Tab-separated table of C-alpha atoms and ligand atoms in Angstrom:
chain	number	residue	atom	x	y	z
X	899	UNK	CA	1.753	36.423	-4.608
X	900	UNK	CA	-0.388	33.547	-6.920
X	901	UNK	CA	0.248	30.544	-5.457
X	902	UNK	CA	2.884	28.576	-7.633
X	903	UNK	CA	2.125	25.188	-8.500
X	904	UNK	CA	5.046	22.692	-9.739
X	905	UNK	CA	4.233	20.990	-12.805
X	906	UNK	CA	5.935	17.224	-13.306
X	907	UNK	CA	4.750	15.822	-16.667
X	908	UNK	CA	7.002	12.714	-16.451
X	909	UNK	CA	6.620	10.038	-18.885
X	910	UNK	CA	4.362	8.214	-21.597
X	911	UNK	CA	1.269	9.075	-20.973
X	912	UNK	CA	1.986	11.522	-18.046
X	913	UNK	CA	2.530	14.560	-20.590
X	914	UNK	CA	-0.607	14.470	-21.966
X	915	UNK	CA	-3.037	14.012	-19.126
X	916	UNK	CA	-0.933	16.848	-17.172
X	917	UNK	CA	-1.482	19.164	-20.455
X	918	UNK	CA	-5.372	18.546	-19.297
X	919	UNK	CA	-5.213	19.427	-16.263
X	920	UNK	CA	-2.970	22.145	-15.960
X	921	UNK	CA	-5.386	23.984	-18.937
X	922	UNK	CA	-8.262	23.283	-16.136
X	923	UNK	CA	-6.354	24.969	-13.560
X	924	UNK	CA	-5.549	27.712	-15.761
X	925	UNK	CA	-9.567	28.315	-16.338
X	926	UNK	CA	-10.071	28.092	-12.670
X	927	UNK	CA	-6.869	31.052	-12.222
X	928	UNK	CA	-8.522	33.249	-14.946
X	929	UNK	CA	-12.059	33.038	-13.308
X	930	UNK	CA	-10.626	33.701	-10.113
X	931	UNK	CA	-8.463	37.070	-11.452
X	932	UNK	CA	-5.611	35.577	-10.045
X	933	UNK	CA	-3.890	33.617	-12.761
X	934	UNK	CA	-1.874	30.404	-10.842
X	935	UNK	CA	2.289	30.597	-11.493
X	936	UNK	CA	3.091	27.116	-12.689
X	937	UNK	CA	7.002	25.937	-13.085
X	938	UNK	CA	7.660	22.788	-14.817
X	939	UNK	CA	10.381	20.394	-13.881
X	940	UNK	CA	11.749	16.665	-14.874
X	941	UNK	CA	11.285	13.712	-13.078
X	942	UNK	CA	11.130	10.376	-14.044
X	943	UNK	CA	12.897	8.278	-17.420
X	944	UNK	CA	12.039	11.999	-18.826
X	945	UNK	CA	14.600	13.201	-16.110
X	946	UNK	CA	17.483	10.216	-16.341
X	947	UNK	CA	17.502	10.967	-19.976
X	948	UNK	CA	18.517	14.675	-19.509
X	949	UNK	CA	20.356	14.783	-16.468
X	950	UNK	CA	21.434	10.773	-15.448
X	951	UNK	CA	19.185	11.476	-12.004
X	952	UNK	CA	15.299	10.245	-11.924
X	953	UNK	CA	14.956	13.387	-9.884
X	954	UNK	CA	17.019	16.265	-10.321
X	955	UNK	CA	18.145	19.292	-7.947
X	956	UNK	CA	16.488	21.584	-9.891
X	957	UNK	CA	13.216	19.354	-9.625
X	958	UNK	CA	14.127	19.241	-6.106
X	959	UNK	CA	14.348	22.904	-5.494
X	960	UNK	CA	10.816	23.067	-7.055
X	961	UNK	CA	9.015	20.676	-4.955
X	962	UNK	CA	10.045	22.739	-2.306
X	963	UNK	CA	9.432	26.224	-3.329
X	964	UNK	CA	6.017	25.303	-5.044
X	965	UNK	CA	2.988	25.513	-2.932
X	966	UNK	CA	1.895	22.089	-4.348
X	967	UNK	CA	3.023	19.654	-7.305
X	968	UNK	CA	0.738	18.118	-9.783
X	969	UNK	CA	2.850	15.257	-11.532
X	970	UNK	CA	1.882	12.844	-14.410
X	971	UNK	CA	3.275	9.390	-14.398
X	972	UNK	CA	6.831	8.087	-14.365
X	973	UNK	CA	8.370	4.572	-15.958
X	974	UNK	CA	8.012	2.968	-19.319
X	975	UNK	CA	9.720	-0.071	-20.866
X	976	UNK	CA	13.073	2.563	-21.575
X	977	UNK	CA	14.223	2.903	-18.716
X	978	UNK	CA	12.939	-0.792	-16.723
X	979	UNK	CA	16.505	-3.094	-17.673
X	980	UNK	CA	15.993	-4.776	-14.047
X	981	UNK	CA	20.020	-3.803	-13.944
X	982	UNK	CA	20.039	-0.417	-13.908
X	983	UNK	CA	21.163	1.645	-11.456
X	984	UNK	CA	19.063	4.542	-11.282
X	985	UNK	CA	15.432	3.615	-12.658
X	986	UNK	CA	12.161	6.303	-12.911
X	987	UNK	CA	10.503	5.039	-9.719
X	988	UNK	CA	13.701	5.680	-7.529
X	989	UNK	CA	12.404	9.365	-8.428
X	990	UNK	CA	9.156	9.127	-6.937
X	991	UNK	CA	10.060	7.890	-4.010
X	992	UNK	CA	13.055	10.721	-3.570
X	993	UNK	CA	10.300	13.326	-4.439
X	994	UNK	CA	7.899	12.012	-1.361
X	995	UNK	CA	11.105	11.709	0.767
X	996	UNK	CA	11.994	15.400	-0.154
X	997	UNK	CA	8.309	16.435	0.291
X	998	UNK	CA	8.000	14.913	3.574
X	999	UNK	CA	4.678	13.558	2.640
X	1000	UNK	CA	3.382	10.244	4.146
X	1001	UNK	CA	-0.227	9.847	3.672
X	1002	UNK	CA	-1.582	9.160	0.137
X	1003	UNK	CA	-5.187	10.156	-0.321
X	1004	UNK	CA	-7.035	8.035	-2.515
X	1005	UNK	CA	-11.120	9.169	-2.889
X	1006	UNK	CA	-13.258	5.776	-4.779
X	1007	UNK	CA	-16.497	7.625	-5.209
X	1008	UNK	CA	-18.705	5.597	-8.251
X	1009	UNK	CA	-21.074	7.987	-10.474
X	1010	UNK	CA	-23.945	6.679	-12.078
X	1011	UNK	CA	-22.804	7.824	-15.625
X	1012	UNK	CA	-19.533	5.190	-15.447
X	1013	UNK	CA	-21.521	1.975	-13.834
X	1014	UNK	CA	-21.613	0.781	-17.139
X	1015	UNK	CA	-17.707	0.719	-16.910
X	1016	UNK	CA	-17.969	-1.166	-14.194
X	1017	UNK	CA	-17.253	-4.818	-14.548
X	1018	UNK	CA	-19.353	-5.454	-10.958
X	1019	UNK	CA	-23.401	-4.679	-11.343
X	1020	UNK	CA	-25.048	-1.512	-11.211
X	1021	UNK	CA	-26.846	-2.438	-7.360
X	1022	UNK	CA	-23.109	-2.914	-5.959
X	1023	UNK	CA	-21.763	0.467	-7.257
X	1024	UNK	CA	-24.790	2.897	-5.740
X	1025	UNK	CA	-23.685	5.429	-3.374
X	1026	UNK	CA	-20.135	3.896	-2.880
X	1027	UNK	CA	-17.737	6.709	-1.276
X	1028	UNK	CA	-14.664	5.464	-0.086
X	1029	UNK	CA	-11.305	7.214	0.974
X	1030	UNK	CA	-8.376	5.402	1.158
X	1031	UNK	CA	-5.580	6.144	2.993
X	1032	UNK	CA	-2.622	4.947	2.034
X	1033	UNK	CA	1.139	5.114	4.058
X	1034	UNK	CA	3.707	6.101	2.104
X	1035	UNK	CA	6.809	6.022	3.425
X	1036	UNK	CA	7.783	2.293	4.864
X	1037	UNK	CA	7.120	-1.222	4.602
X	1038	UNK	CA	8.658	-3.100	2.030
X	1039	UNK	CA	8.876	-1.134	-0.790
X	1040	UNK	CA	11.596	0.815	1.459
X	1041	UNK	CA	13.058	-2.142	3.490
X	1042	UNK	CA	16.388	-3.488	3.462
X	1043	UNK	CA	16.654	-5.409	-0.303
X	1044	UNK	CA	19.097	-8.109	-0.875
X	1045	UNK	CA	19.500	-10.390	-4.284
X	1046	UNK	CA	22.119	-13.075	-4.670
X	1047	UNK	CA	21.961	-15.789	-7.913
X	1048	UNK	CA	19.186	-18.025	-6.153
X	1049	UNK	CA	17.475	-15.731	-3.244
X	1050	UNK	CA	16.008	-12.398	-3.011
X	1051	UNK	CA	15.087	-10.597	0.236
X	1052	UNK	CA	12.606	-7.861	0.496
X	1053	UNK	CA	12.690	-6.457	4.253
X	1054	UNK	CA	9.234	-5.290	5.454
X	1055	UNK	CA	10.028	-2.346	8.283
X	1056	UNK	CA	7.666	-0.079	10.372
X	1057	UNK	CA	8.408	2.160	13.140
X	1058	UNK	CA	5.249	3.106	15.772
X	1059	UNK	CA	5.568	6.713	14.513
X	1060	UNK	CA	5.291	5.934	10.890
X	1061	UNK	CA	2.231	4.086	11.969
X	1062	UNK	CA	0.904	6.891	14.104
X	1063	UNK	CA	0.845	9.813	12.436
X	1064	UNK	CA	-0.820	7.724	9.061
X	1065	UNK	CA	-3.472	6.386	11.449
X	1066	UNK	CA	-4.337	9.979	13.187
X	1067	UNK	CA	-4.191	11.639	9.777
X	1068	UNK	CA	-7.539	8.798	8.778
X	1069	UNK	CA	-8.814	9.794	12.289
X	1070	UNK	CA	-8.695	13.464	11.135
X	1071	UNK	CA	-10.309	12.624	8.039
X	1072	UNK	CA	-12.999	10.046	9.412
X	1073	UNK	CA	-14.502	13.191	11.308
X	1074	UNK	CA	-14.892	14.882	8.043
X	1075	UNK	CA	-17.074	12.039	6.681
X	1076	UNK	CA	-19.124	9.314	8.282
X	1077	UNK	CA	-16.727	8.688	10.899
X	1078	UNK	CA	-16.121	4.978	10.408
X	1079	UNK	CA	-12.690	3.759	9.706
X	1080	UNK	CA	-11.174	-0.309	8.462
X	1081	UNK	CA	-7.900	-0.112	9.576
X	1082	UNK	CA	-6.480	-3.212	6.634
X	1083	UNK	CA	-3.450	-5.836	7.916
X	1084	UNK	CA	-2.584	-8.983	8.229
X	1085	UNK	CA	-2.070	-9.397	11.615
X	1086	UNK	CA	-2.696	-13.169	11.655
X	1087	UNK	CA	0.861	-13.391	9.821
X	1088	UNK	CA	2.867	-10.349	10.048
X	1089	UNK	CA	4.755	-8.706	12.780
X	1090	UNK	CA	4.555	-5.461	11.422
X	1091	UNK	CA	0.651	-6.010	11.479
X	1092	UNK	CA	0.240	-7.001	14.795
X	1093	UNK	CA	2.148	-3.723	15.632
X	1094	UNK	CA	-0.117	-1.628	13.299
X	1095	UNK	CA	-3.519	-3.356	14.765
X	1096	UNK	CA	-2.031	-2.459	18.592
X	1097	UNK	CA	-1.850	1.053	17.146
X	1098	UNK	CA	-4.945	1.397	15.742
X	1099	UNK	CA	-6.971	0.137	18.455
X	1100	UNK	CA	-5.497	2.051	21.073
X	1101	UNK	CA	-5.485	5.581	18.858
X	1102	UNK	CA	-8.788	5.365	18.024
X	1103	UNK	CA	-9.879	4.282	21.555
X	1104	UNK	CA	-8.137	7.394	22.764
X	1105	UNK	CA	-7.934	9.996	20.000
X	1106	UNK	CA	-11.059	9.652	18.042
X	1107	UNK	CA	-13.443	7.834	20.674
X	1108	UNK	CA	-16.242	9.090	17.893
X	1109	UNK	CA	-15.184	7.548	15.492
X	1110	UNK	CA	-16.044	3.421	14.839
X	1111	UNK	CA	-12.834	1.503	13.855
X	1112	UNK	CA	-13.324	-2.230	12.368
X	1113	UNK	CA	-10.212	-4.335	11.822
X	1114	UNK	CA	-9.887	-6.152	8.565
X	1115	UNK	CA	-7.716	-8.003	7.427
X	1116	UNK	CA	-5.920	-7.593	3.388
X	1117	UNK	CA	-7.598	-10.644	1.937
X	1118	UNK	CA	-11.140	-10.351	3.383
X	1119	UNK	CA	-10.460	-6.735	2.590
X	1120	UNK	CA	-9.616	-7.577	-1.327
X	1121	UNK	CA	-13.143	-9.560	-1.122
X	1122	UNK	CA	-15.475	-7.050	0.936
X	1123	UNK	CA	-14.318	-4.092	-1.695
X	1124	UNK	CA	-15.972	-6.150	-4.205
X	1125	UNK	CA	-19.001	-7.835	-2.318
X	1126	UNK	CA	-19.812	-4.355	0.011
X	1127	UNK	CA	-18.141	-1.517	-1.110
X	1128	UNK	CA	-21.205	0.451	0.670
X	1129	UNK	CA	-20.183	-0.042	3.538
X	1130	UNK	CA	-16.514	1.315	3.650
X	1131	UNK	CA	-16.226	5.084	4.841
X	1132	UNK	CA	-12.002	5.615	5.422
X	1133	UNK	CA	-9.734	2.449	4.678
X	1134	UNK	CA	-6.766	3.041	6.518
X	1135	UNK	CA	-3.637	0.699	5.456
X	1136	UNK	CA	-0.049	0.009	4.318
X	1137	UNK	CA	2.374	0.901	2.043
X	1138	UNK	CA	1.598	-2.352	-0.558
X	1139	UNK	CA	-1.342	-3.578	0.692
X	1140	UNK	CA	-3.034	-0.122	-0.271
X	1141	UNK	CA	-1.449	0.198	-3.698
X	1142	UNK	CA	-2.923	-2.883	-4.594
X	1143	UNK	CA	-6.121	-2.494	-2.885
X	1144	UNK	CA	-6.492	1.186	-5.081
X	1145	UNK	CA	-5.844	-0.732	-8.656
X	1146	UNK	CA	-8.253	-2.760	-7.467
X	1147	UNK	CA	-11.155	-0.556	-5.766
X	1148	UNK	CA	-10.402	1.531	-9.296
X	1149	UNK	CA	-12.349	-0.681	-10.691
X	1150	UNK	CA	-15.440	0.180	-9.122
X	1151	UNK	CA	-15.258	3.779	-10.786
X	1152	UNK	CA	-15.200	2.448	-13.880
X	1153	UNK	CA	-11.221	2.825	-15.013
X	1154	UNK	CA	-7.753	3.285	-13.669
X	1155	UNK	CA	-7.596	6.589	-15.087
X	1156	UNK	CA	-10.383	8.310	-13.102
X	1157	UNK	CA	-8.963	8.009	-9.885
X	1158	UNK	CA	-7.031	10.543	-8.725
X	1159	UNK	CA	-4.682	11.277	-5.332
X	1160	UNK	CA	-2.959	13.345	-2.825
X	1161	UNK	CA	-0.092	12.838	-1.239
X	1162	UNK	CA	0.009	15.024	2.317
X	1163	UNK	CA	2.247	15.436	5.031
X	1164	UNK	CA	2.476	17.225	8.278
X	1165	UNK	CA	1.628	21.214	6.579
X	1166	UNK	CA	-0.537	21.917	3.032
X	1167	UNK	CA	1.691	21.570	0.774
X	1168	UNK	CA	0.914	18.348	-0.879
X	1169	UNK	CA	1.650	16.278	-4.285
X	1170	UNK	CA	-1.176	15.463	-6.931
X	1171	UNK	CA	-0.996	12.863	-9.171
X	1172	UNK	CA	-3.639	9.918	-10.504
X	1173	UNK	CA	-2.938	6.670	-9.330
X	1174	UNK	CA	-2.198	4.874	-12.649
X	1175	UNK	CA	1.503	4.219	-14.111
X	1176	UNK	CA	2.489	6.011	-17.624
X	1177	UNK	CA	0.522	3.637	-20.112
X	1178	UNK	CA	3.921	3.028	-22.438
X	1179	UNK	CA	0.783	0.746	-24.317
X	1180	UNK	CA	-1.292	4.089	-25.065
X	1181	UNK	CA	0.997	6.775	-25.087
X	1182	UNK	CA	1.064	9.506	-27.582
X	1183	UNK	CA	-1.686	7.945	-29.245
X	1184	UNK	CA	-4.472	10.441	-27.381
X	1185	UNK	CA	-6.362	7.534	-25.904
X	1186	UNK	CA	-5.446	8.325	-22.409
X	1187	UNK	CA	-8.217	9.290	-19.730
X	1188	UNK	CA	-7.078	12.491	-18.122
X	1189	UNK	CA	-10.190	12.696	-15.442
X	1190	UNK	CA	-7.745	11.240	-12.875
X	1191	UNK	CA	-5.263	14.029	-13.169
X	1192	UNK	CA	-8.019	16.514	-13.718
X	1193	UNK	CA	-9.674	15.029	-10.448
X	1194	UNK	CA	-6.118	15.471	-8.886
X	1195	UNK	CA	-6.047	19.191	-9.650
X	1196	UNK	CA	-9.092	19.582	-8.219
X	1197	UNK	CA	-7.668	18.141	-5.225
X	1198	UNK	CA	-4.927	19.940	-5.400
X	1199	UNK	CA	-6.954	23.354	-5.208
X	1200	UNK	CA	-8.939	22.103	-1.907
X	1201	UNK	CA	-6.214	20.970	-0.169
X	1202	UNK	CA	-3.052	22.770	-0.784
X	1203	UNK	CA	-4.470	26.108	-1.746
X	1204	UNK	CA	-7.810	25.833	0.253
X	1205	UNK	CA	-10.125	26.727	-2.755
X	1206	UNK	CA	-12.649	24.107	-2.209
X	1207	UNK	CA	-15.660	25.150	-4.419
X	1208	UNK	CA	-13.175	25.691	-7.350
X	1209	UNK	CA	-12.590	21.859	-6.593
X	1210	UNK	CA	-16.192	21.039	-6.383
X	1211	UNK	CA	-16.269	23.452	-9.729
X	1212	UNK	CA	-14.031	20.821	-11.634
X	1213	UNK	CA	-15.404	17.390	-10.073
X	1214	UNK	CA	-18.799	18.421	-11.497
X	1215	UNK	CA	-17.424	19.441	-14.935
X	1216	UNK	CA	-15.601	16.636	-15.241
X	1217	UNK	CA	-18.879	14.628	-14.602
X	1218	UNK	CA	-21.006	17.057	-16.678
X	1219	UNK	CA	-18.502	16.305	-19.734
X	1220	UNK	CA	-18.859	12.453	-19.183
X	1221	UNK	CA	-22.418	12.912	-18.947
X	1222	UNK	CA	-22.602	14.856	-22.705
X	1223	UNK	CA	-21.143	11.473	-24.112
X	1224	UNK	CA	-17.602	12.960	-23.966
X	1225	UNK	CA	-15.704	9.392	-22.996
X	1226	UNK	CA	-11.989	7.983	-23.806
X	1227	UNK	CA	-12.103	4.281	-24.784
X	1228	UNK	CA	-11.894	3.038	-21.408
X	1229	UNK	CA	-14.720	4.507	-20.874
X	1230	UNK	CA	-16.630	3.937	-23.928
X	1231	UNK	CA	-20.583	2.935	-23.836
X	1232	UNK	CA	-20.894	-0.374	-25.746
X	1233	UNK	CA	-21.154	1.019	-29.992
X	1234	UNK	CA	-20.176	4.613	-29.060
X	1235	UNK	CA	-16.562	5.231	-30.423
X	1236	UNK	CA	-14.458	6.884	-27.938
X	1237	UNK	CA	-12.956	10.245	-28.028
X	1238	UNK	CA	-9.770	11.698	-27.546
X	1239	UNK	CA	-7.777	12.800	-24.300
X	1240	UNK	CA	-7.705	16.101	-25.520
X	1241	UNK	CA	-11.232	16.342	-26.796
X	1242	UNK	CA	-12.550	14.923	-23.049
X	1243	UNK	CA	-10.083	18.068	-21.345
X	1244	UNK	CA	-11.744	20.606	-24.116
X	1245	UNK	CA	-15.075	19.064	-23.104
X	1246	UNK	CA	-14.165	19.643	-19.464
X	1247	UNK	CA	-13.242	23.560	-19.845
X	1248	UNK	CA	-16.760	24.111	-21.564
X	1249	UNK	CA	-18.488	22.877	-18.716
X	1250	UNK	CA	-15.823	24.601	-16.468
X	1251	UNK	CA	-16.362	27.838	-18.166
X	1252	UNK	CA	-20.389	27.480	-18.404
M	468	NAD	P1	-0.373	1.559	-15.849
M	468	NAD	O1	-1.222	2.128	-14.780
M	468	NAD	O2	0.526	2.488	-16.555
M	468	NAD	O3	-1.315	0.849	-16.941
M	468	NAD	C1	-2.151	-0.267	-16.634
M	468	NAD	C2	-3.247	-0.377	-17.700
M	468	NAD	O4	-4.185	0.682	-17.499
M	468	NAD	C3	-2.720	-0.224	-19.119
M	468	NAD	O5	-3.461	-1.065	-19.973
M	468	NAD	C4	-2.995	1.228	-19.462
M	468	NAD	O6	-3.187	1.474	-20.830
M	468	NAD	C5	-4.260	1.499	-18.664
M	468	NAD	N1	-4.312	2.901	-18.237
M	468	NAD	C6	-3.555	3.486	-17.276
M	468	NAD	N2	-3.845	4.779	-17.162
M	468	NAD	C7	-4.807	5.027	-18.069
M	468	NAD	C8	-5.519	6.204	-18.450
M	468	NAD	N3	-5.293	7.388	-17.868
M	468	NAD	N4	-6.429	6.098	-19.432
M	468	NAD	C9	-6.685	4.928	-20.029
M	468	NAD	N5	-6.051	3.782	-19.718
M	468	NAD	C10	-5.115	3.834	-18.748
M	468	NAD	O7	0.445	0.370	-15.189
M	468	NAD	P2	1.612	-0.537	-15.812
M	468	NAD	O8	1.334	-0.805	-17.272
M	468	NAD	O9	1.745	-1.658	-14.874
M	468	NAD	O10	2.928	0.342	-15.700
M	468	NAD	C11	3.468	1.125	-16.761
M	468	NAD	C12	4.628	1.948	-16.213
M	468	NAD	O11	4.139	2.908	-15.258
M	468	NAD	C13	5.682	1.124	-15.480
M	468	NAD	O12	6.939	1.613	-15.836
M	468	NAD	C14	5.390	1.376	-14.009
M	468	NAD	O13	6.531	1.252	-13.196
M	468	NAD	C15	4.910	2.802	-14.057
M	468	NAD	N6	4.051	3.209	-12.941
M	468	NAD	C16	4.216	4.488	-12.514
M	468	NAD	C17	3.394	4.978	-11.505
M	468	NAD	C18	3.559	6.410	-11.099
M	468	NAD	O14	4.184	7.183	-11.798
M	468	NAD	N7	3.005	6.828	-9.975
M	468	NAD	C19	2.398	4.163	-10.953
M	468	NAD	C20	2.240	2.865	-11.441
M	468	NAD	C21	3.070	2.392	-12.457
């Protein structure tokens, strides 16, 4: 049977990137003479607002029948009264949970045609092709949380397995590239680093002998992703310290929205999504880059459904339609005017189709 493929629009701008990318997937289906099944389902504000749950069974059910998920973005200034009981984020998280996926993917690969995006110099951005992996599923966005009138608590929590299987998982993926992983902590403070920095050194010195492991820690890190991207193969880190690091190594491509990511576990199935948030500030208004959802798809084909020069197929459209001129305003040139998310996704299909 086609493989199905859960579709998650969410919220602001999350409907109209996913509209993008699911049309990409549906030229890649009709070239292939096997169209894909898609299934949509709610998640997110999208999802409270129908059903009072940020992630519903019947979304449920679908993450777990579906051979992979593509989702769009979740949150927006609706649904974020800091009293609320059930908020749009509590749904992401469930939907990893429920996934059992613990490694998010995040490629930073620069392209000559966005240095100009850029805010760092053309000579810094050359050849930079960086994967991050990020964990998922501890640290402190999922430790013990405690508020009274004058404190707040925020526990940070790691287990050796949690740490494990995230660190063998950029092992795995090291081999594939150029087989040098920075394992990012900061051991010089944190307990939980210390224990991730024993980890690493002894996996790597047992497990993946071949491959060259550097420690670094997060604020040199922050720094050295500015000052020598170049040299960074696999970044292996954390649950925070890699969703900040992403925002920021983002801006080496150019824009938030062209990065996309996976989010694996232990078998294929996996969950695509870009890295940024919903946009509430550009929603509906058709401004919205969709490369990093495209880009997602496209990741979504090589490693959930194993069609990995249908992936390649998309990267290079999505380039080729950048390259024609085709750009949203963050990606403007200087005195061009920008075009429209769904003019960039029609753009896209041309190439796609060509
Ligand atoms: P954001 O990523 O939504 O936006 C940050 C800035 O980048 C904004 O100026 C936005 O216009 C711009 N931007 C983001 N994506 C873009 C795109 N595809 N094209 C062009 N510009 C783009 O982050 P935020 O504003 O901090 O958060 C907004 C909401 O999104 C919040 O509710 C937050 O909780 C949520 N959020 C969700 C996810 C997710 O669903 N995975 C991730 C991050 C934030």
């Amino acid at each position: 049977m086609a493989a199905l493929i859960g579709v998650l629009a969410g919220d602001g701008i999350g409907p109209e990137v996913v509209r993008e990318a699911v049309a990409c997937l549906e030229v890649v289906g009709q070239q292939r003479g096997e169209p894909f099944r898609f299934e949509t389902g709610l998640i997110g504000g999208a999802a409270i607002d129908a059903t009072g749950s940020a992630f519903p069974p019947a979304t449920a059910d679908l993450c777990r029948r579906a051979d992979a998920v593509l989702l769009g973005a979740v949150g927006g200034p609706k649904w974020s009264d800091p009293e609320a009981k059930v908020r749009p984020e509590l749904g992401l998280l469930e939907m990893r949970a429920a996934m059992g996926v613990y490694a998010n993917l995040r490629p930073v690969a620069t392209h000559p045609a966005l240095y100009a995006a850029s805010p760092l110099r053309p000579e810094r951005l050359e050849g930079v092709d960086i994967l991050v992996v990020r964990e998922l599923t501890g640290g402190i966005y999922f430790g013990r949380k405690e508020r009274t009138a004058d404190s707040a608590t925020d526990v940070c929590t790691y287990t050796r397995e949690e740490i494990e299987r995230v660190l063998r998982m950029a092992g795995t993926l090291a081999r594939q590239r150029r087989r040098k992983v920075a394992s990012i902590d900061k051991a010089n403070v944190l307990d939980t680093s210390r224990l991730w920095r024993s980890l690493a050194t002894e996996i790597f010195r047992t497990e993946f002998p071949d491959v060259a492991l550097e420690h670094v820690l997060v604020d040199a890190a922050a720094m050295h992703l500015l000052s020598r991207p170049r040299d960074f193969d696999v970044l292996v880190t954390e649950n925070m310290f890699g969703d900040i690091l992403t925002d920021e190594a983002s801006m080496l491509t150019g824009s938030l929205g062209m990065l996309p990511s996976a989010a694996l576990g232990a078998g294929r199935r996996g969950l695509y999504e870009p890295i940024h948030g919903s946009a509430p500030d550009i929603a509906g208004l058709d401004r919205a880059n969709p490369c990093g959802t495209i880009l997602s798809a496209a990741m979504l084909l090589r490693h959930s459904l194993g069609l990995a020069a249908e992936a390649e197929r998309i990267e290079r459209a999505v380039f080729t339609a950048i390259e024609g001129g085709h750009r949203t305003a963050d990606i403007a040139l200087p005195g061009q005017p920008p075009c429209g998310t769904a003019a960039l996704g029609a753009a896209i299909r041309t190439a796609l189709a060509a």
